Amino acid sequence: MVVSVQVEGLNAFLEAVDKNKGKTVFALFTGSIGADGKSWCPDCVEADPVVEECVKGAPDDAVFITCFVGDRATWKDPKNEFRMHDKVKLTSVPTLMRWGTPARLKE
């Protein structure tokens, strides 16, 4: 069964990846949830149910990490840590990736 993990921020994401070394790790980078219980990112809201359905088909030993990238202002900052990190290099949210490979699906 796929293990699902939710984290907020780059450091928490990297810690979750480190804890799951040797496993197949899929990561969804998405807008953080606001006080209204929804993401500020309309594309993320639209993608969530599709991604959740696809996760069901992942290998049983896989780990699925949902990583919240912050509020809209944080994400839009050109020097955002997710944009600058050499292994992440996000350009848009939502982004789904298989960690450690070039495989990515972007908005």
mmCIF file of N, CA and C in Angstrom, residues 1-99:
data_model
loop_
_atom_site.group_PDB
_atom_site.id
_atom_site.type_symbol
_atom_site.label_atom_id
_atom_site.label_comp_id
_atom_site.label_asym_id
_atom_site.label_seq_id
_atom_site.Cartn_x
_atom_site.Cartn_y
_atom_site.Cartn_z
ATOM 1 N N MET A 1 0.831 -1.183 0.000
ATOM 2 C CA MET A 1 0.000 0.000 0.000
ATOM 3 C C MET A 1 0.882 1.255 0.000
ATOM 4 N N VAL A 2 0.525 2.217 -0.811
ATOM 5 C CA VAL A 2 1.269 3.467 -0.901
ATOM 6 C C VAL A 2 1.154 4.227 0.422
ATOM 7 N N VAL A 3 2.290 4.704 0.911
ATOM 8 C CA VAL A 3 2.313 5.505 2.130
ATOM 9 C C VAL A 3 2.197 6.968 1.719
ATOM 10 N N SER A 4 1.256 7.696 2.306
ATOM 11 C CA SER A 4 1.077 9.120 2.015
ATOM 12 C C SER A 4 1.602 9.957 3.166
ATOM 13 N N VAL A 5 2.354 11.005 2.806
ATOM 14 C CA VAL A 5 2.945 11.910 3.781
ATOM 15 C C VAL A 5 2.645 13.331 3.331
ATOM 16 N N GLN A 6 2.296 14.207 4.265
ATOM 17 C CA GLN A 6 2.102 15.624 3.956
ATOM 18 C C GLN A 6 3.111 16.445 4.728
ATOM 19 N N VAL A 7 3.763 17.374 4.015
ATOM 20 C CA VAL A 7 4.752 18.241 4.654
ATOM 21 C C VAL A 7 4.570 19.665 4.157
ATOM 22 N N GLU A 8 5.097 20.598 4.915
ATOM 23 C CA GLU A 8 5.060 22.026 4.550
ATOM 24 C C GLU A 8 6.498 22.522 4.507
ATOM 25 N N GLY A 9 6.928 23.017 3.354
ATOM 26 C CA GLY A 9 8.249 23.612 3.233
ATOM 27 C C GLY A 9 9.310 22.662 2.705
ATOM 28 N N LEU A 10 10.361 23.260 2.192
ATOM 29 C CA LEU A 10 11.436 22.504 1.551
ATOM 30 C C LEU A 10 12.187 21.609 2.532
ATOM 31 N N ASN A 11 12.551 22.131 3.690
ATOM 32 C CA ASN A 11 13.307 21.317 4.646
ATOM 33 C C ASN A 11 12.531 20.079 5.070
ATOM 34 N N ALA A 12 11.246 20.241 5.339
ATOM 35 C CA ALA A 12 10.413 19.093 5.719
ATOM 36 C C ALA A 12 10.326 18.092 4.574
ATOM 37 N N PHE A 13 10.255 18.601 3.333
ATOM 38 C CA PHE A 13 10.215 17.708 2.177
ATOM 39 C C PHE A 13 11.501 16.896 2.075
ATOM 40 N N LEU A 14 12.643 17.570 2.180
ATOM 41 C CA LEU A 14 13.931 16.881 2.068
ATOM 42 C C LEU A 14 14.119 15.868 3.189
ATOM 43 N N GLU A 15 13.631 16.167 4.379
ATOM 44 C CA GLU A 15 13.686 15.204 5.494
ATOM 45 C C GLU A 15 12.835 13.977 5.183
ATOM 46 N N ALA A 16 11.644 14.193 4.621
ATOM 47 C CA ALA A 16 10.765 13.072 4.271
ATOM 48 C C ALA A 16 11.395 12.203 3.188
ATOM 49 N N VAL A 17 12.047 12.824 2.211
ATOM 50 C CA VAL A 17 12.747 12.069 1.165
ATOM 51 C C VAL A 17 13.867 11.246 1.796
ATOM 52 N N ASP A 18 14.628 11.859 2.681
ATOM 53 C CA ASP A 18 15.752 11.181 3.328
ATOM 54 C C ASP A 18 15.277 9.974 4.144
ATOM 55 N N LYS A 19 14.159 10.122 4.828
ATOM 56 C CA LYS A 19 13.604 9.029 5.639
ATOM 57 C C LYS A 19 13.141 7.863 4.775
ATOM 58 N N ASN A 20 12.910 8.131 3.492
ATOM 59 C CA ASN A 20 12.379 7.096 2.603
ATOM 60 C C ASN A 20 13.373 6.695 1.513
ATOM 61 N N LYS A 21 14.651 6.849 1.801
ATOM 62 C CA LYS A 21 15.694 6.442 0.857
ATOM 63 C C LYS A 21 15.514 4.974 0.501
ATOM 64 N N GLY A 22 15.736 4.681 -0.770
ATOM 65 C CA GLY A 22 15.614 3.298 -1.234
ATOM 66 C C GLY A 22 14.217 2.936 -1.693
ATOM 67 N N LYS A 23 13.264 3.830 -1.470
ATOM 68 C CA LYS A 23 11.890 3.587 -1.901
ATOM 69 C C LYS A 23 11.584 4.458 -3.120
ATOM 70 N N THR A 24 10.552 4.093 -3.843
ATOM 71 C CA THR A 24 10.075 4.926 -4.936
ATOM 72 C C THR A 24 9.298 6.077 -4.323
ATOM 73 N N VAL A 25 9.754 7.311 -4.579
ATOM 74 C CA VAL A 25 9.117 8.483 -3.989
ATOM 75 C C VAL A 25 8.499 9.344 -5.090
ATOM 76 N N PHE A 26 7.208 9.576 -4.945
ATOM 77 C CA PHE A 26 6.494 10.517 -5.801
ATOM 78 C C PHE A 26 6.198 11.744 -4.963
ATOM 79 N N ALA A 27 6.318 12.917 -5.564
ATOM 80 C CA ALA A 27 6.075 14.156 -4.825
ATOM 81 C C ALA A 27 5.127 15.052 -5.607
ATOM 82 N N LEU A 28 4.159 15.579 -4.897
ATOM 83 C CA LEU A 28 3.255 16.580 -5.454
ATOM 84 C C LEU A 28 3.531 17.885 -4.726
ATOM 85 N N PHE A 29 3.946 18.897 -5.475
ATOM 86 C CA PHE A 29 4.167 20.226 -4.919
ATOM 87 C C PHE A 29 2.929 21.050 -5.244
ATOM 88 N N THR A 30 2.345 21.623 -4.211
ATOM 89 C CA THR A 30 1.055 22.286 -4.365
ATOM 90 C C THR A 30 0.968 23.512 -3.463
ATOM 91 N N GLY A 31 0.026 24.391 -3.772
ATOM 92 C CA GLY A 31 -0.185 25.574 -2.953
ATOM 93 C C GLY A 31 -0.693 25.210 -1.569
ATOM 94 N N SER A 32 -0.222 25.935 -0.569
ATOM 95 C CA SER A 32 -0.647 25.672 0.808
ATOM 96 C C SER A 32 -2.131 25.955 1.000
ATOM 97 N N ILE A 33 -2.674 25.331 2.029
ATOM 98 C CA ILE A 33 -4.094 25.456 2.354
ATOM 99 C C ILE A 33 -4.307 26.715 3.186
ATOM 100 N N GLY A 34 -5.308 27.502 2.807
ATOM 101 C CA GLY A 34 -5.622 28.729 3.527
ATOM 102 C C GLY A 34 -6.619 28.508 4.645
ATOM 103 N N ALA A 35 -7.008 29.584 5.287
ATOM 104 C CA ALA A 35 -7.966 29.528 6.400
ATOM 105 C C ALA A 35 -9.314 28.968 5.958
ATOM 106 N N ASP A 36 -9.625 29.097 4.664
ATOM 107 C CA ASP A 36 -10.895 28.586 4.146
ATOM 108 C C ASP A 36 -10.853 27.082 3.862
ATOM 109 N N GLY A 37 -9.689 26.449 4.104
ATOM 110 C CA GLY A 37 -9.568 25.015 3.896
ATOM 111 C C GLY A 37 -9.228 24.620 2.469
ATOM 112 N N LYS A 38 -8.952 25.606 1.612
ATOM 113 C CA LYS A 38 -8.623 25.328 0.219
ATOM 114 C C LYS A 38 -7.286 25.963 -0.143
ATOM 115 N N SER A 39 -6.672 25.403 -1.156
ATOM 116 C CA SER A 39 -5.430 25.971 -1.672
ATOM 117 C C SER A 39 -5.724 27.282 -2.385
ATOM 118 N N TRP A 40 -4.768 28.209 -2.313
ATOM 119 C CA TRP A 40 -4.881 29.478 -3.043
ATOM 120 C C TRP A 40 -4.708 29.257 -4.544
ATOM 121 N N CYS A 41 -4.247 28.087 -4.934
ATOM 122 C CA CYS A 41 -3.902 27.774 -6.325
ATOM 123 C C CYS A 41 -5.050 27.016 -7.001
ATOM 124 N N PRO A 42 -5.792 27.664 -7.903
ATOM 125 C CA PRO A 42 -6.926 26.982 -8.536
ATOM 126 C C PRO A 42 -6.511 25.765 -9.367
ATOM 127 N N ASP A 43 -5.344 25.804 -9.996
ATOM 128 C CA ASP A 43 -4.879 24.637 -10.750
ATOM 129 C C ASP A 43 -4.613 23.454 -9.819
ATOM 130 N N CYS A 44 -4.113 23.760 -8.618
ATOM 131 C CA CYS A 44 -3.853 22.713 -7.633
ATOM 132 C C CYS A 44 -5.157 22.070 -7.168
ATOM 133 N N VAL A 45 -6.147 22.887 -6.910
ATOM 134 C CA VAL A 45 -7.452 22.384 -6.480
ATOM 135 C C VAL A 45 -8.035 21.463 -7.549
ATOM 136 N N GLU A 46 -7.897 21.856 -8.796
ATOM 137 C CA GLU A 46 -8.417 21.057 -9.908
ATOM 138 C C GLU A 46 -7.641 19.747 -10.078
ATOM 139 N N ALA A 47 -6.336 19.780 -9.861
ATOM 140 C CA ALA A 47 -5.492 18.603 -10.063
ATOM 141 C C ALA A 47 -5.599 17.584 -8.928
ATOM 142 N N ASP A 48 -5.894 18.025 -7.715
ATOM 143 C CA ASP A 48 -5.876 17.137 -6.547
ATOM 144 C C ASP A 48 -6.653 15.836 -6.731
ATOM 145 N N PRO A 49 -7.921 15.863 -7.137
ATOM 146 C CA PRO A 49 -8.641 14.592 -7.248
ATOM 147 C C PRO A 49 -8.072 13.666 -8.324
ATOM 148 N N VAL A 50 -7.542 14.228 -9.388
ATOM 149 C CA VAL A 50 -6.941 13.420 -10.452
ATOM 150 C C VAL A 50 -5.680 12.735 -9.933
ATOM 151 N N VAL A 51 -4.836 13.507 -9.255
ATOM 152 C CA VAL A 51 -3.592 12.961 -8.714
ATOM 153 C C VAL A 51 -3.902 11.890 -7.675
ATOM 154 N N GLU A 52 -4.849 12.157 -6.794
ATOM 155 C CA GLU A 52 -5.207 11.182 -5.755
ATOM 156 C C GLU A 52 -5.650 9.855 -6.361
ATOM 157 N N GLU A 53 -6.393 9.920 -7.443
ATOM 158 C CA GLU A 53 -6.845 8.701 -8.119
ATOM 159 C C GLU A 53 -5.656 7.958 -8.731
ATOM 160 N N CYS A 54 -4.731 8.683 -9.329
ATOM 161 C CA CYS A 54 -3.548 8.070 -9.955
ATOM 162 C C CYS A 54 -2.631 7.416 -8.928
ATOM 163 N N VAL A 55 -2.556 7.985 -7.738
ATOM 164 C CA VAL A 55 -1.696 7.436 -6.684
ATOM 165 C C VAL A 55 -2.107 6.003 -6.349
ATOM 166 N N LYS A 56 -3.363 5.716 -6.494
ATOM 167 C CA LYS A 56 -3.847 4.356 -6.194
ATOM 168 C C LYS A 56 -3.163 3.309 -7.074
ATOM 169 N N GLY A 57 -2.667 3.718 -8.237
ATOM 170 C CA GLY A 57 -2.001 2.794 -9.141
ATOM 171 C C GLY A 57 -0.494 2.722 -8.963
ATOM 172 N N ALA A 58 0.039 3.438 -7.980
ATOM 173 C CA ALA A 58 1.482 3.439 -7.742
ATOM 174 C C ALA A 58 1.904 2.099 -7.122
ATOM 175 N N PRO A 59 3.175 1.751 -7.251
ATOM 176 C CA PRO A 59 3.656 0.503 -6.639
ATOM 177 C C PRO A 59 3.380 0.484 -5.130
ATOM 178 N N ASP A 60 3.151 -0.709 -4.612
ATOM 179 C CA ASP A 60 2.799 -0.855 -3.191
ATOM 180 C C ASP A 60 3.863 -0.318 -2.244
ATOM 181 N N ASP A 61 5.116 -0.345 -2.654
ATOM 182 C CA ASP A 61 6.186 0.107 -1.768
ATOM 183 C C ASP A 61 6.512 1.592 -1.954
ATOM 184 N N ALA A 62 5.696 2.299 -2.722
ATOM 185 C CA ALA A 62 5.955 3.709 -3.012
ATOM 186 C C ALA A 62 5.547 4.606 -1.844
ATOM 187 N N VAL A 63 6.149 5.787 -1.836
ATOM 188 C CA VAL A 63 5.806 6.832 -0.876
ATOM 189 C C VAL A 63 5.333 8.042 -1.683
ATOM 190 N N PHE A 64 4.200 8.602 -1.288
ATOM 191 C CA PHE A 64 3.646 9.768 -1.963
ATOM 192 C C PHE A 64 3.692 10.942 -0.995
ATOM 193 N N ILE A 65 4.515 11.941 -1.340
ATOM 194 C CA ILE A 65 4.683 13.107 -0.469
ATOM 195 C C ILE A 65 3.956 14.294 -1.086
ATOM 196 N N THR A 66 3.002 14.831 -0.365
ATOM 197 C CA THR A 66 2.373 16.087 -0.755
ATOM 198 C C THR A 66 3.115 17.185 -0.016
ATOM 199 N N CYS A 67 3.701 18.091 -0.779
ATOM 200 C CA CYS A 67 4.493 19.160 -0.184
ATOM 201 C C CYS A 67 3.842 20.505 -0.491
ATOM 202 N N PHE A 68 3.476 21.210 0.546
ATOM 203 C CA PHE A 68 2.876 22.535 0.404
ATOM 204 C C PHE A 68 3.997 23.571 0.306
ATOM 205 N N VAL A 69 3.910 24.419 -0.729
ATOM 206 C CA VAL A 69 5.003 25.351 -1.043
ATOM 207 C C VAL A 69 4.848 26.725 -0.397
ATOM 208 N N GLY A 70 3.799 26.921 0.355
ATOM 209 C CA GLY A 70 3.594 28.218 1.006
ATOM 210 C C GLY A 70 2.415 28.958 0.410
ATOM 211 N N ASP A 71 2.186 30.156 0.933
ATOM 212 C CA ASP A 71 1.076 30.973 0.422
ATOM 213 C C ASP A 71 1.458 31.563 -0.932
ATOM 214 N N ARG A 72 0.521 32.250 -1.560
ATOM 215 C CA ARG A 72 0.733 32.759 -2.921
ATOM 216 C C ARG A 72 1.932 33.717 -2.986
ATOM 217 N N ALA A 73 2.022 34.628 -2.031
ATOM 218 C CA ALA A 73 3.123 35.600 -2.042
ATOM 219 C C ALA A 73 4.480 34.905 -1.914
ATOM 220 N N THR A 74 4.549 33.900 -1.063
ATOM 221 C CA THR A 74 5.794 33.146 -0.888
ATOM 222 C C THR A 74 6.163 32.428 -2.173
ATOM 223 N N TRP A 75 5.170 31.778 -2.790
ATOM 224 C CA TRP A 75 5.432 31.040 -4.022
ATOM 225 C C TRP A 75 5.866 31.960 -5.160
ATOM 226 N N LYS A 76 5.247 33.127 -5.272
ATOM 227 C CA LYS A 76 5.527 34.039 -6.381
ATOM 228 C C LYS A 76 6.901 34.710 -6.281
ATOM 229 N N ASP A 77 7.530 34.660 -5.124
ATOM 230 C CA ASP A 77 8.862 35.244 -4.953
ATOM 231 C C ASP A 77 9.845 34.508 -5.873
ATOM 232 N N PRO A 78 10.512 35.223 -6.791
ATOM 233 C CA PRO A 78 11.448 34.568 -7.716
ATOM 234 C C PRO A 78 12.596 33.827 -7.003
ATOM 235 N N LYS A 79 12.858 34.199 -5.759
ATOM 236 C CA LYS A 79 13.925 33.540 -5.000
ATOM 237 C C LYS A 79 13.371 32.498 -4.030
ATOM 238 N N ASN A 80 12.156 32.051 -4.278
ATOM 239 C CA ASN A 80 11.538 31.009 -3.459
ATOM 240 C C ASN A 80 12.467 29.792 -3.399
ATOM 241 N N GLU A 81 12.580 29.204 -2.221
ATOM 242 C CA GLU A 81 13.508 28.085 -2.025
ATOM 243 C C GLU A 81 13.216 26.899 -2.941
ATOM 244 N N PHE A 82 11.967 26.693 -3.289
ATOM 245 C CA PHE A 82 11.631 25.592 -4.194
ATOM 246 C C PHE A 82 12.106 25.874 -5.622
ATOM 247 N N ARG A 83 12.130 27.125 -5.991
ATOM 248 C CA ARG A 83 12.615 27.511 -7.327
ATOM 249 C C ARG A 83 14.148 27.426 -7.402
ATOM 250 N N MET A 84 14.811 27.698 -6.285
ATOM 251 C CA MET A 84 16.267 27.828 -6.265
ATOM 252 C C MET A 84 17.015 26.523 -5.954
ATOM 253 N N HIS A 85 16.365 25.589 -5.289
ATOM 254 C CA HIS A 85 17.048 24.365 -4.876
ATOM 255 C C HIS A 85 17.481 23.553 -6.103
ATOM 256 N N ASP A 86 18.729 23.112 -6.120
ATOM 257 C CA ASP A 86 19.290 22.463 -7.314
ATOM 258 C C ASP A 86 18.630 21.141 -7.695
ATOM 259 N N LYS A 87 17.998 20.449 -6.761
ATOM 260 C CA LYS A 87 17.340 19.186 -7.102
ATOM 261 C C LYS A 87 15.841 19.340 -7.332
ATOM 262 N N VAL A 88 15.273 20.451 -6.907
ATOM 263 C CA VAL A 88 13.826 20.642 -7.038
ATOM 264 C C VAL A 88 13.508 21.514 -8.249
ATOM 265 N N LYS A 89 14.033 22.720 -8.267
ATOM 266 C CA LYS A 89 13.879 23.660 -9.388
ATOM 267 C C LYS A 89 12.453 23.734 -9.938
ATOM 268 N N LEU A 90 11.502 24.012 -9.067
ATOM 269 C CA LEU A 90 10.114 24.137 -9.512
ATOM 270 C C LEU A 90 9.924 25.408 -10.335
ATOM 271 N N THR A 91 9.070 25.313 -11.334
ATOM 272 C CA THR A 91 8.704 26.482 -12.129
ATOM 273 C C THR A 91 7.211 26.757 -12.040
ATOM 274 N N SER A 92 6.453 25.776 -11.552
ATOM 275 C CA SER A 92 5.005 25.965 -11.442
ATOM 276 C C SER A 92 4.440 24.988 -10.418
ATOM 277 N N VAL A 93 3.266 25.332 -9.932
ATOM 278 C CA VAL A 93 2.492 24.406 -9.105
ATOM 279 C C VAL A 93 1.115 24.285 -9.738
ATOM 280 N N PRO A 94 0.534 23.124 -9.713
ATOM 281 C CA PRO A 94 1.078 21.897 -9.148
ATOM 282 C C PRO A 94 2.159 21.295 -10.040
ATOM 283 N N THR A 95 3.078 20.597 -9.409
ATOM 284 C CA THR A 95 4.062 19.785 -10.113
ATOM 285 C C THR A 95 4.101 18.420 -9.433
ATOM 286 N N LEU A 96 4.010 17.382 -10.238
ATOM 287 C CA LEU A 96 4.106 16.005 -9.760
ATOM 288 C C LEU A 96 5.406 15.441 -10.311
ATOM 289 N N MET A 97 6.212 14.841 -9.451
ATOM 290 C CA MET A 97 7.476 14.272 -9.926
ATOM 291 C C MET A 97 7.763 12.945 -9.260
ATOM 292 N N ARG A 98 8.549 12.167 -9.973
ATOM 293 C CA ARG A 98 9.127 10.961 -9.379
ATOM 294 C C ARG A 98 10.526 11.371 -8.952
ATOM 295 N N TRP A 99 10.757 11.419 -7.659
ATOM 296 C CA TRP A 99 11.988 11.942 -7.108
ATOM 297 C C TRP A 99 13.184 11.137 -7.606
#
